[in-house]
Amino acid sequence: MLLEPFDIKIEIYSHFFAVFPKSVSARNAIYNFANRFVETEWKYDQQLRKNVQVVKSVWGGRLEDNTQFRYPISLLGEFKRKLLNFGVPLEKITEKVIPSYTPHPEAFSLDPKYKLRDYQEEGHQFADQRKAEGINSVLLQMPTGSGKTVTLLAYAVKLGLRMGMIVAPAHMESWIGYFQSYFGLPPEKTYVVRGGKAIVKLFALCRSGDYEYPTTLFSLRTLTEFFKAYEADPQACIDMYGGTPFELWSYTKIGFLGGDEVHENLEAVYWLQTFIHGPFHLGLSATMFHKDKFKSEMQNIIYPKAIRFDKIKMKKYIRQVNLGYRFEDIEKDHIRLSFPRRTTYSQNVFEHSILKNRKVKANVFKMLNVVFEEFWLNR
């Protein structure tokens, strides 16, 4: 019996690569690679009466019919090695590099009152070096208060290209204000992509040649809904929105793409990296530390250590005060330390039981007030 061919087609974009398996065997090879990106969690099973491990999500991008899979560009070498280890012959792997487009030039100017500090200039030099090496993403990992926003916007001035900015919905208004404060750009000069109708209008304006916005502000939530529609049915997505997520950048001719607080909404940011093609991307984050080992690994995939500017060390606070407290009768006050039938400590359960007891809650707030006054206000 003849086995199905392993033929696999790979398309290489600026920030991701797409894989098109032509057979079940080829698809199995991709599944073998994708095992690493399956995030699991423990859930209590009512029937079995115990915690069981279940799949929470599979990181990466794919069409629902499994005819297209997408991963961040940093994984391309590992993916090809995995295929070879799985037994896929080199001659069965077809590669195609998808060319980028010419972005629209844009002459931004930074308000003269904002002068970059030495370390911010150093961040620009770091981005320049990575860009010269053909790397299309850089992360500015700078502490709160160190001027991440002005550093990013000053880099937009330096590049002189039409700019896009991707933020969580809660930060949309702030960034309209930043464009006005730093660039002197009135709000009507920023096209805001918030809701599906804004994407439809964007494609229509681009087709008619009337898209003349220096800056475009994208809601991460709106883009996520756009991505879902594409992966469910690409043709239906085009019919609904007027284009695909990949075409956003070429239609608007954006050359520089920023991302704010990229450590938040990490799965959506990771997914975004499988749709960007063309613009140079500069992400901002005060911290990329994550206690979850799986999520920390995913952070390293989209922002490897080699592309992180993290030279600015966070301030160290050397003054330390140790505090202790006790309960008069922890059982009488119904202070719980863990969930029923469990032995592991739970901070949520502990705090919830305190809030349910009026007397204990009042004492806790009294203690916090005393500590705040003594060790902060009075000093």
Short mmCIF file of C-alpha atoms in Angstrom, two decimals:
data_model
loop_
_atom_site.label_atom_id
_atom_site.label_comp_id
_atom_site.label_asym_id
_atom_site.label_seq_id
_atom_site.Cartn_x
_atom_site.Cartn_y
_atom_site.Cartn_z
CA MET A 1 0.00 0.00 0.00
CA LEU A 2 1.41 3.41 -1.00
CA LEU A 3 1.57 6.13 1.63
CA GLU A 4 0.17 9.57 0.86
CA PRO A 5 2.79 12.12 -0.20
CA PHE A 6 4.25 14.46 2.40
CA ASP A 7 4.05 17.56 0.16
CA ILE A 8 4.07 20.77 2.23
CA LYS A 9 4.02 24.33 0.93
CA ILE A 10 5.48 27.13 3.09
CA GLU A 11 4.87 30.83 2.46
CA ILE A 12 7.24 33.18 4.32
CA TYR A 13 5.97 36.61 5.36
CA SER A 14 7.64 39.42 7.31
CA HIS A 15 6.42 38.34 10.75
CA PHE A 16 5.11 34.80 10.26
CA PHE A 17 5.11 31.80 7.99
CA ALA A 18 2.07 29.96 6.66
CA VAL A 19 2.02 26.22 6.03
CA PHE A 20 -0.28 24.46 3.57
CA PRO A 21 -0.33 20.64 3.95
CA LYS A 22 -1.37 18.77 0.82
CA SER A 23 -2.13 15.45 2.49
CA VAL A 24 -3.11 13.80 5.75
CA SER A 25 0.51 12.70 6.26
CA ALA A 26 1.71 16.29 5.89
CA ARG A 27 -0.96 17.46 8.32
CA ASN A 28 0.16 14.89 10.87
CA ALA A 29 3.70 16.25 10.62
CA ILE A 30 2.34 19.71 11.48
CA TYR A 31 0.32 18.32 14.39
CA ASN A 32 3.52 16.78 15.70
CA PHE A 33 5.14 20.22 15.65
CA ALA A 34 2.06 21.91 17.16
CA ASN A 35 2.01 19.70 20.28
CA ARG A 36 4.39 22.15 21.90
CA PHE A 37 1.84 24.97 21.58
CA VAL A 38 -1.07 23.25 23.31
CA GLU A 39 -1.90 25.06 26.56
CA THR A 40 -3.63 22.91 29.17
CA GLU A 41 -5.32 23.59 32.49
CA TRP A 42 -6.72 21.58 35.38
CA LYS A 43 -10.50 21.47 35.83
CA TYR A 44 -12.68 19.67 38.31
CA ASP A 45 -14.68 16.87 36.67
CA GLN A 46 -18.02 16.42 38.43
CA GLN A 47 -18.47 12.84 37.19
CA LEU A 48 -14.95 11.65 38.00
CA ARG A 49 -14.88 13.81 41.16
CA LYS A 50 -11.30 14.84 40.60
CA ASN A 51 -9.22 17.39 38.73
CA VAL A 52 -8.47 16.46 35.11
CA GLN A 53 -6.15 18.10 32.59
CA VAL A 54 -7.95 19.60 29.58
CA VAL A 55 -6.88 21.63 26.53
CA LYS A 56 -7.31 25.35 27.15
CA SER A 57 -6.07 26.66 23.78
CA VAL A 58 -3.70 25.91 20.92
CA TRP A 59 -1.38 28.86 20.24
CA GLY A 60 -0.75 29.86 16.67
CA GLY A 61 -3.12 30.47 13.78
CA ARG A 62 -5.03 28.07 11.55
CA LEU A 63 -8.06 27.85 9.32
CA GLU A 64 -10.84 25.76 10.79
CA ASP A 65 -10.64 23.33 7.86
CA ASN A 66 -6.93 22.74 8.68
CA THR A 67 -5.73 23.76 5.21
CA GLN A 68 -3.55 26.60 6.55
CA PHE A 69 -1.41 26.88 9.68
CA ARG A 70 0.54 30.00 10.74
CA TYR A 71 3.34 30.53 13.25
CA PRO A 72 5.62 33.46 14.25
CA ILE A 73 8.67 33.80 11.99
CA SER A 74 11.10 32.95 14.82
CA LEU A 75 9.86 29.33 14.64
CA LEU A 76 10.63 28.78 10.95
CA GLY A 77 14.00 27.07 11.45
CA GLU A 78 12.66 24.86 14.23
CA PHE A 79 9.64 23.94 12.10
CA LYS A 80 11.76 22.79 9.16
CA ARG A 81 14.02 20.75 11.46
CA LYS A 82 10.92 19.13 12.95
CA LEU A 83 9.68 18.18 9.50
CA LEU A 84 13.02 16.54 8.66
CA ASN A 85 12.98 14.63 11.97
CA PHE A 86 9.43 13.51 11.22
CA GLY A 87 10.63 12.05 7.93
CA VAL A 88 9.49 14.69 5.45
CA PRO A 89 11.98 14.75 2.53
CA LEU A 90 13.49 18.14 1.64
CA GLU A 91 12.25 17.87 -1.94
CA LYS A 92 8.68 17.69 -0.61
CA ILE A 93 8.97 21.11 1.09
CA THR A 94 8.22 24.04 -1.22
CA GLU A 95 9.11 27.55 0.01
CA LYS A 96 7.91 30.88 -1.32
CA VAL A 97 8.91 34.30 0.08
CA ILE A 98 6.02 36.76 -0.16
CA PRO A 99 7.34 40.22 -1.09
CA SER A 100 6.36 43.25 0.94
CA TYR A 101 5.01 46.55 -0.38
CA THR A 102 6.27 50.13 -0.50
CA PRO A 103 4.90 51.98 2.57
CA HIS A 104 3.54 55.52 2.40
CA PRO A 105 6.01 58.21 3.54
CA GLU A 106 4.83 60.44 6.39
CA ALA A 107 6.57 63.52 7.79
CA PHE A 108 5.92 63.48 11.53
CA SER A 109 7.52 66.05 13.81
CA LEU A 110 7.96 65.72 17.57
CA ASP A 111 7.09 68.68 19.79
CA PRO A 112 10.44 70.37 20.60
CA LYS A 113 9.75 70.22 24.35
CA TYR A 114 10.26 66.44 24.19
CA LYS A 115 13.98 65.80 24.06
CA LEU A 116 15.14 62.18 24.15
CA ARG A 117 17.38 61.00 26.96
CA ASP A 118 20.56 59.05 26.32
CA TYR A 119 19.01 55.65 27.05
CA GLN A 120 16.04 56.42 24.76
CA GLU A 121 18.47 57.22 21.95
CA GLU A 122 20.18 53.93 22.78
CA GLY A 123 16.82 52.20 22.30
CA HIS A 124 16.61 53.74 18.82
CA GLN A 125 20.11 52.53 17.98
CA PHE A 126 19.15 49.03 19.11
CA ALA A 127 16.07 49.08 16.86
CA ASP A 128 18.16 50.41 13.95
CA GLN A 129 20.66 47.56 14.34
CA ARG A 130 17.97 44.87 14.38
CA LYS A 131 16.23 46.47 11.41
CA ALA A 132 19.53 46.55 9.45
CA GLU A 133 19.87 42.81 10.18
CA GLY A 134 16.54 42.17 8.49
CA ILE A 135 14.64 41.63 11.76
CA ASN A 136 11.15 43.12 11.56
CA SER A 137 10.24 43.28 15.27
CA VAL A 138 11.85 44.86 18.34
CA LEU A 139 10.60 45.10 21.91
CA LEU A 140 11.33 48.15 24.07
CA GLN A 141 11.25 46.62 27.55
CA MET A 142 11.51 49.79 29.62
CA PRO A 143 10.39 50.47 33.22
CA THR A 144 7.29 52.51 34.01
CA GLY A 145 8.12 56.21 33.90
CA SER A 146 11.14 55.80 31.61
CA GLY A 147 9.36 57.33 28.59
CA LYS A 148 8.32 54.36 26.44
CA THR A 149 5.66 56.37 24.61
CA VAL A 150 7.91 59.24 23.57
CA THR A 151 10.64 56.76 22.56
CA LEU A 152 8.23 54.95 20.22
CA LEU A 153 6.76 58.13 18.75
CA ALA A 154 10.21 59.64 18.22
CA TYR A 155 11.13 56.49 16.28
CA ALA A 156 8.08 57.06 14.06
CA VAL A 157 9.49 60.52 13.32
CA LYS A 158 12.86 58.94 12.52
CA LEU A 159 11.40 56.37 10.10
CA GLY A 160 9.11 58.86 8.38
CA LEU A 161 6.51 56.24 7.42
CA ARG A 162 2.74 56.01 7.83
CA MET A 163 2.09 54.64 11.31
CA GLY A 164 -0.29 52.14 12.89
CA MET A 165 -0.74 51.53 16.62
CA ILE A 166 -2.37 48.47 18.20
CA VAL A 167 -3.73 48.89 21.74
CA ALA A 168 -6.29 47.40 24.11
CA PRO A 169 -9.70 49.17 23.95
CA ALA A 170 -9.11 50.84 27.34
CA HIS A 171 -6.09 52.74 25.95
CA MET A 172 -7.62 53.99 22.68
CA GLU A 173 -8.48 57.51 23.86
CA SER A 174 -5.08 57.90 25.51
CA TRP A 175 -3.29 57.24 22.22
CA ILE A 176 -5.43 59.73 20.31
CA GLY A 177 -4.27 62.21 22.95
CA TYR A 178 -0.62 61.12 22.57
CA PHE A 179 -0.71 61.72 18.81
CA GLN A 180 -2.08 65.18 19.49
CA SER A 181 0.34 66.03 22.32
CA TYR A 182 3.55 64.68 20.77
CA PHE A 183 2.88 65.19 17.04
CA GLY A 184 0.39 68.06 17.16
CA LEU A 185 -1.92 65.80 15.17
CA PRO A 186 -5.65 66.66 15.52
CA PRO A 187 -7.91 63.68 16.41
CA GLU A 188 -9.58 63.67 12.98
CA LYS A 189 -6.20 62.83 11.40
CA THR A 190 -6.15 59.46 13.18
CA TYR A 191 -8.31 56.71 11.69
CA VAL A 192 -9.75 54.66 14.55
CA VAL A 193 -10.46 50.97 13.92
CA ARG A 194 -12.98 50.13 16.61
CA GLY A 195 -15.72 47.75 15.52
CA GLY A 196 -16.23 45.79 12.31
CA LYS A 197 -17.80 48.72 10.41
CA ALA A 198 -14.55 50.69 10.78
CA ILE A 199 -12.68 47.88 8.96
CA VAL A 200 -15.26 47.84 6.16
CA LYS A 201 -14.92 51.61 5.77
CA LEU A 202 -11.11 51.37 5.86
CA PHE A 203 -11.02 48.96 2.90
CA ALA A 204 -13.53 51.11 0.99
CA LEU A 205 -11.48 54.28 1.54
CA CYS A 206 -8.29 52.53 0.44
CA ARG A 207 -9.90 51.21 -2.74
CA SER A 208 -11.19 54.65 -3.67
CA GLY A 209 -7.81 56.25 -2.95
CA ASP A 210 -9.22 58.41 -0.15
CA TYR A 211 -7.25 56.92 2.74
CA GLU A 212 -5.06 59.84 3.82
CA TYR A 213 -4.57 59.25 7.53
CA PRO A 214 -1.01 59.61 8.92
CA THR A 215 -1.86 57.39 11.89
CA THR A 216 -4.23 54.45 12.30
CA LEU A 217 -5.29 53.24 15.74
CA PHE A 218 -6.34 49.58 15.92
CA SER A 219 -8.36 48.09 18.76
CA LEU A 220 -6.86 44.68 19.60
CA ARG A 221 -10.33 43.39 20.40
CA THR A 222 -11.69 44.45 16.99
CA LEU A 223 -8.74 42.83 15.22
CA THR A 224 -9.31 39.64 17.21
CA GLU A 225 -12.91 39.44 15.96
CA PHE A 226 -11.60 40.06 12.43
CA PHE A 227 -9.11 37.20 12.83
CA LYS A 228 -11.84 34.85 14.08
CA ALA A 229 -13.98 35.60 11.04
CA TYR A 230 -11.07 34.92 8.68
CA GLU A 231 -10.12 31.61 10.28
CA ALA A 232 -13.73 30.41 10.29
CA ASP A 233 -14.23 31.14 6.56
CA PRO A 234 -11.81 33.33 4.53
CA GLN A 235 -14.26 34.02 1.69
CA ALA A 236 -17.09 34.92 4.08
CA CYS A 237 -14.63 37.23 5.87
CA ILE A 238 -13.82 39.02 2.59
CA ASP A 239 -17.53 39.34 1.81
CA MET A 240 -18.22 40.77 5.26
CA TYR A 241 -15.22 43.09 5.75
CA GLY A 242 -13.96 43.77 2.24
CA GLY A 243 -10.56 42.13 2.71
CA THR A 244 -8.42 39.83 4.84
CA PRO A 245 -6.36 40.64 7.96
CA PHE A 246 -3.12 40.26 5.92
CA GLU A 247 -4.26 43.01 3.54
CA LEU A 248 -4.79 45.65 6.24
CA TRP A 249 -1.18 46.75 6.07
CA SER A 250 -0.74 46.82 2.29
CA TYR A 251 -4.06 48.61 1.73
CA THR A 252 -3.24 51.33 4.27
CA LYS A 253 0.46 51.28 3.27
CA ILE A 254 1.49 51.38 6.93
CA GLY A 255 5.28 51.18 7.32
CA PHE A 256 5.63 51.36 11.10
CA LEU A 257 3.46 49.43 13.55
CA GLY A 258 3.55 49.99 17.30
CA GLY A 259 2.08 47.87 20.06
CA ASP A 260 1.34 49.08 23.60
CA GLU A 261 1.56 46.91 26.74
CA VAL A 262 2.26 43.80 24.67
CA HIS A 263 2.58 41.59 27.77
CA GLU A 264 -1.16 42.04 28.35
CA ASN A 265 -3.69 40.01 26.33
CA LEU A 266 -0.74 37.81 25.41
CA GLU A 267 -2.62 35.20 23.39
CA ALA A 268 -4.23 37.91 21.21
CA VAL A 269 -0.82 39.58 20.72
CA TYR A 270 0.72 36.20 19.80
CA TRP A 271 -2.12 35.57 17.33
CA LEU A 272 -1.59 39.04 15.85
CA GLN A 273 2.00 38.09 14.99
CA THR A 274 0.59 35.48 12.57
CA PHE A 275 -1.18 38.19 10.55
CA ILE A 276 1.37 41.03 10.24
CA HIS A 277 3.07 41.39 6.88
CA GLY A 278 5.09 44.43 5.90
CA PRO A 279 5.50 47.06 8.60
CA PHE A 280 8.39 47.23 11.05
CA HIS A 281 6.96 46.48 14.50
CA LEU A 282 8.03 48.09 17.78
CA GLY A 283 6.39 46.72 20.92
CA LEU A 284 6.27 48.40 24.33
CA SER A 285 6.24 46.73 27.73
CA ALA A 286 7.29 47.68 31.24
CA THR A 287 7.80 44.03 32.12
CA MET A 288 7.82 40.72 30.31
CA PHE A 289 8.12 38.59 33.44
CA HIS A 290 5.55 35.83 33.74
CA LYS A 291 5.23 33.21 36.44
CA ASP A 292 3.52 30.78 34.06
CA LYS A 293 6.25 28.77 32.29
CA PHE A 294 4.12 28.15 29.19
CA LYS A 295 3.21 31.81 28.70
CA SER A 296 6.80 32.85 29.35
CA GLU A 297 7.86 30.53 26.52
CA MET A 298 5.23 32.05 24.21
CA GLN A 299 6.56 35.53 25.03
CA ASN A 300 10.04 34.38 24.07
CA ILE A 301 8.75 33.13 20.71
CA ILE A 302 7.23 36.44 19.58
CA TYR A 303 9.84 38.59 21.34
CA PRO A 304 13.07 36.54 21.64
CA LYS A 305 15.69 37.90 24.04
CA ALA A 306 17.86 38.96 21.09
CA ILE A 307 15.30 41.56 19.98
CA ARG A 308 14.52 42.98 23.43
CA PHE A 309 15.96 46.31 24.48
CA ASP A 310 16.13 45.81 28.25
CA LYS A 311 19.24 47.77 29.20
CA ILE A 312 17.42 50.11 31.58
CA LYS A 313 17.26 48.51 34.99
CA MET A 314 14.25 49.06 37.22
CA LYS A 315 14.80 51.12 40.33
CA LYS A 316 15.54 49.10 43.44
CA TYR A 317 13.79 50.07 46.64
CA ILE A 318 16.09 49.09 49.48
CA ARG A 319 13.88 50.06 52.43
CA GLN A 320 11.90 47.12 53.75
CA VAL A 321 9.47 46.76 56.62
CA ASN A 322 8.34 43.38 57.90
CA LEU A 323 4.79 43.24 59.22
CA GLY A 324 2.97 40.51 61.06
CA TYR A 325 -0.62 40.03 62.21
CA ARG A 326 -2.70 37.40 63.96
CA PHE A 327 -6.32 36.38 64.43
CA GLU A 328 -7.81 36.10 67.90
CA ASP A 329 -9.66 32.93 66.95
CA ILE A 330 -9.22 31.85 63.33
CA GLU A 331 -11.81 29.05 63.55
CA LYS A 332 -14.43 31.15 65.33
CA ASP A 333 -13.98 33.91 62.76
CA HIS A 334 -14.41 31.34 59.95
CA ILE A 335 -11.15 32.26 58.27
CA ARG A 336 -10.53 29.72 55.53
CA LEU A 337 -7.17 29.01 53.92
CA SER A 338 -8.13 26.60 51.14
CA PHE A 339 -11.03 25.33 49.07
CA PRO A 340 -13.18 22.53 50.51
CA ARG A 341 -11.54 19.09 50.26
CA ARG A 342 -8.19 20.62 49.33
CA THR A 343 -5.00 21.13 51.27
CA THR A 344 -3.25 23.74 49.11
CA TYR A 345 -3.37 27.34 50.30
CA SER A 346 -5.55 29.79 48.32
CA GLN A 347 -5.09 33.56 48.71
CA ASN A 348 -8.51 34.15 47.09
CA VAL A 349 -10.29 31.95 49.61
CA PHE A 350 -8.39 33.61 52.48
CA GLU A 351 -9.30 37.15 51.37
CA HIS A 352 -12.91 36.22 50.62
CA SER A 353 -13.42 34.82 54.12
CA ILE A 354 -12.00 38.03 55.63
CA LEU A 355 -14.41 40.17 53.59
CA LYS A 356 -17.37 38.08 54.79
CA ASN A 357 -16.59 38.82 58.46
CA ARG A 358 -17.44 42.44 59.42
CA LYS A 359 -15.26 42.56 62.52
CA VAL A 360 -12.21 41.00 60.88
CA LYS A 361 -12.62 43.14 57.74
CA ALA A 362 -12.79 46.32 59.82
CA ASN A 363 -9.61 45.33 61.69
CA VAL A 364 -7.77 44.58 58.44
CA PHE A 365 -8.63 47.98 56.96
CA LYS A 366 -7.69 49.66 60.22
CA MET A 367 -4.30 47.93 60.09
CA LEU A 368 -3.77 48.95 56.45
CA ASN A 369 -4.59 52.58 57.25
CA VAL A 370 -2.12 52.64 60.13
CA VAL A 371 0.61 51.08 57.98
CA PHE A 372 -0.06 53.49 55.10
CA GLU A 373 0.08 56.54 57.37
CA GLU A 374 3.12 55.42 59.34
CA PHE A 375 5.33 54.12 56.54
CA TRP A 376 4.25 56.33 53.62
CA LEU A 377 2.33 59.51 54.39
CA ASN A 378 4.39 60.42 57.46
CA ARG A 379 7.68 59.81 55.62
#
